[in-house]
mmCIF file of C-alpha atoms and ligand atoms in Angstrom:
data_model
loop_
_atom_site.group_PDB
_atom_site.id
_atom_site.type_symbol
_atom_site.label_atom_id
_atom_site.label_comp_id
_atom_site.label_asym_id
_atom_site.label_seq_id
_atom_site.Cartn_x
_atom_site.Cartn_y
_atom_site.Cartn_z
ATOM 1 C CA MET M 1 3.669 0.265 5.360
ATOM 2 C CA LEU M 2 4.190 -3.894 4.640
ATOM 3 C CA ILE M 3 2.063 -6.076 5.156
ATOM 4 C CA ILE M 4 4.634 -9.278 5.946
ATOM 5 C CA ASP M 5 2.862 -12.699 5.902
ATOM 6 C CA CYS M 6 3.511 -14.658 8.820
ATOM 7 C CA PRO M 7 4.018 -18.644 8.528
ATOM 8 C CA TYR M 8 1.802 -19.177 11.587
ATOM 9 C CA CYS M 9 -0.939 -16.653 11.663
ATOM 10 C CA GLY M 10 -1.149 -15.062 8.113
ATOM 11 C CA PRO M 11 -0.854 -11.514 6.885
ATOM 12 C CA ARG M 12 -0.263 -8.835 9.412
ATOM 13 C CA ASP M 13 0.662 -5.335 9.300
ATOM 14 C CA GLN M 14 3.679 -4.350 9.513
ATOM 15 C CA SER M 15 3.846 -2.784 12.851
ATOM 16 C CA GLU M 16 3.180 -6.008 14.730
ATOM 17 C CA PHE M 17 7.025 -7.229 13.879
ATOM 18 C CA SER M 18 10.248 -6.482 14.770
ATOM 19 C CA ASN M 19 13.263 -6.911 12.268
ATOM 20 C CA GLY M 20 16.344 -9.193 13.172
ATOM 21 C CA GLY M 21 18.453 -8.404 10.664
ATOM 22 C CA GLU M 22 20.809 -10.503 8.179
ATOM 23 C CA ALA M 23 19.841 -14.063 8.079
ATOM 24 C CA HIS M 24 21.457 -16.848 7.273
ATOM 25 C CA VAL M 25 25.511 -15.533 9.779
ATOM 26 C CA LYS M 26 26.993 -18.599 10.387
ATOM 27 C CA ARG M 27 28.987 -18.501 14.128
ATOM 28 C CA PRO M 28 32.782 -19.402 12.892
ATOM 29 C CA ASP M 29 34.264 -22.605 12.912
ATOM 30 C CA GLY M 30 36.339 -22.838 16.151
ATOM 31 C CA SER M 31 35.410 -19.758 17.901
ATOM 32 C CA ALA M 32 37.096 -19.569 20.542
ATOM 33 C CA GLU M 33 40.761 -19.830 19.004
ATOM 34 C CA ILE M 34 39.474 -16.945 16.610
ATOM 35 C CA GLY M 35 40.777 -13.118 16.468
ATOM 36 C CA ASP M 36 39.577 -10.339 18.217
ATOM 37 C CA ARG M 37 39.093 -8.791 14.786
ATOM 38 C CA GLU M 38 37.618 -11.901 13.405
ATOM 39 C CA TRP M 39 34.825 -12.173 16.241
ATOM 40 C CA GLY M 40 34.325 -8.368 15.897
ATOM 41 C CA GLU M 41 33.240 -8.997 11.774
ATOM 42 C CA TYR M 42 30.975 -11.720 13.210
ATOM 43 C CA VAL M 43 29.708 -10.368 15.462
ATOM 44 C CA PHE M 44 29.365 -6.553 13.491
ATOM 45 C CA ILE M 45 29.838 -6.280 10.857
ATOM 46 C CA ARG M 46 26.365 -7.312 8.500
ATOM 47 C CA ALA M 47 25.878 -7.265 4.387
ATOM 48 C CA ASN M 48 23.494 -4.089 3.487
ATOM 49 C CA PRO M 49 22.927 -4.266 0.511
ATOM 50 C CA LYS M 50 20.905 -2.490 -2.745
ATOM 51 C CA GLY M 51 18.509 -5.327 -3.404
ATOM 52 C CA ILE M 52 17.916 -8.747 -2.769
ATOM 53 C CA PHE M 53 18.510 -9.113 0.983
ATOM 54 C CA TYR M 54 17.922 -12.702 3.354
ATOM 55 C CA GLU M 55 16.729 -10.946 6.443
ATOM 56 C CA ARG M 56 15.045 -12.243 10.170
ATOM 57 C CA TRP M 57 11.591 -11.406 11.108
ATOM 58 C CA VAL M 58 9.760 -11.981 14.611
ATOM 59 C CA HIS M 59 6.389 -11.689 15.046
ATOM 60 C CA SER M 60 6.953 -9.822 18.193
ATOM 61 C CA HIS M 61 3.248 -8.605 18.766
ATOM 62 C CA GLY M 62 2.052 -12.073 17.503
ATOM 63 C CA CYS M 63 3.038 -15.261 18.053
ATOM 64 C CA ARG M 64 6.595 -14.154 18.759
ATOM 65 C CA LYS M 65 8.419 -16.417 16.347
ATOM 66 C CA TRP M 66 11.220 -15.693 13.589
ATOM 67 C CA PHE M 67 11.095 -16.712 10.329
ATOM 68 C CA ASN M 68 12.904 -15.496 7.034
ATOM 69 C CA CYS M 69 12.070 -13.336 4.261
ATOM 70 C CA VAL M 70 13.746 -12.717 1.168
ATOM 71 C CA ARG M 71 12.976 -8.787 0.714
ATOM 72 C CA ASP M 72 13.878 -6.325 -2.159
ATOM 73 C CA THR M 73 15.775 -3.593 -0.328
ATOM 74 C CA SER M 74 15.331 -1.345 -3.281
ATOM 75 C CA THR M 75 11.563 -1.542 -3.442
ATOM 76 C CA ASP M 76 10.021 -3.320 0.037
ATOM 77 C CA GLU M 77 9.713 -5.752 -2.097
ATOM 78 C CA ILE M 78 8.953 -9.164 0.224
ATOM 79 C CA LEU M 79 10.008 -11.776 -2.049
ATOM 80 C CA LYS M 80 9.404 -15.016 -0.367
ATOM 81 C CA ILE M 81 8.870 -15.909 3.200
ATOM 82 C CA TYR M 82 10.058 -19.296 4.572
ATOM 83 C CA LYS M 83 10.542 -21.026 8.551
ATOM 84 C CA ILE M 84 13.210 -20.640 10.053
ATOM 85 C CA ASP M 85 14.016 -24.530 9.445
ATOM 86 C CA GLU M 86 12.867 -24.553 5.820
ATOM 87 C CA GLU M 87 16.415 -24.607 3.218
ATOM 88 C CA ARG M 88 17.020 -20.864 2.159
ATOM 89 C CA PRO M 89 15.738 -20.382 -1.431
ATOM 90 C CA LYS M 90 18.383 -19.845 -4.029
ATOM 91 C CA LEU M 91 19.609 -15.824 -5.324
ATOM 92 C CA ASP M 92 18.274 -17.360 -8.584
ATOM 93 C CA SER M 93 15.201 -17.698 -8.071
ATOM 94 C CA PHE M 94 14.699 -14.141 -8.365
ATOM 95 C CA LYS M 95 16.745 -13.493 -10.927
ATOM 96 C CA ASN M 96 13.323 -12.602 -12.895
ATOM 97 C CA ASN M 97 12.083 -9.980 -10.708
ATOM 98 C CA VAL M 98 15.485 -7.636 -10.553
ATOM 99 C CA LYS M 99 14.547 -4.969 -13.354
ATOM 100 C CA THR M 100 17.897 -3.100 -12.971
ATOM 101 C CA PRO M 101 21.041 -4.533 -11.635
ATOM 102 C CA SER M 102 20.811 -2.082 -8.669
ATOM 103 C CA GLY M 103 17.525 -4.431 -8.184
ATOM 104 C CA GLU M 104 15.014 -1.191 -8.710
ATOM 105 C CA PRO M 105 11.942 -0.440 -11.445
ATOM 106 C CA ASN M 106 13.293 0.290 -14.966
ATOM 107 C CA LEU M 107 10.716 3.318 -13.465
ATOM 108 C CA GLY M 108 10.995 5.292 -10.160
ATOM 109 C CA SER M 109 12.029 4.464 -7.225
ATOM 110 C CA GLY M 110 10.004 1.514 -5.113
ATOM 111 C CA ASN M 111 7.576 3.713 -6.206
ATOM 112 C CA PHE M 112 4.511 1.053 -6.938
ATOM 113 C CA THR M 113 1.819 4.169 -7.764
ATOM 114 C CA VAL M 114 4.130 5.385 -11.270
ATOM 115 C CA LYS M 115 2.660 3.738 -14.413
ATOM 116 C CA LYS M 116 5.289 1.337 -16.576
HETATM 117 ZN ZN1 ZN D 1 2.984 -14.795 14.094
#
């Protein structure tokens, strides 16, 4: 279970939140003129990385506000939470947290109870 630090309410249990998928997906320019394939990719295709991922969350059983989160999908570690209107943190600022190329700790797989 995750504790998510809502930027408006403070730390709350994950059960109060809903994941909104990938953040910072840009609507294509000239969307009225693009083809079905391009539009379908915009609507349906999302990144699913193992490692650092920018995603949207909503505090659905709280303030009902959306915010962005940077989470390591291999460990479930939340690296940064920021409001929708705040600037996207650069990926470089999280490199020190990455232990392996796939983003996992050197030992174990997302299980922080394992002694390093
Ligand atoms: Zn909230």
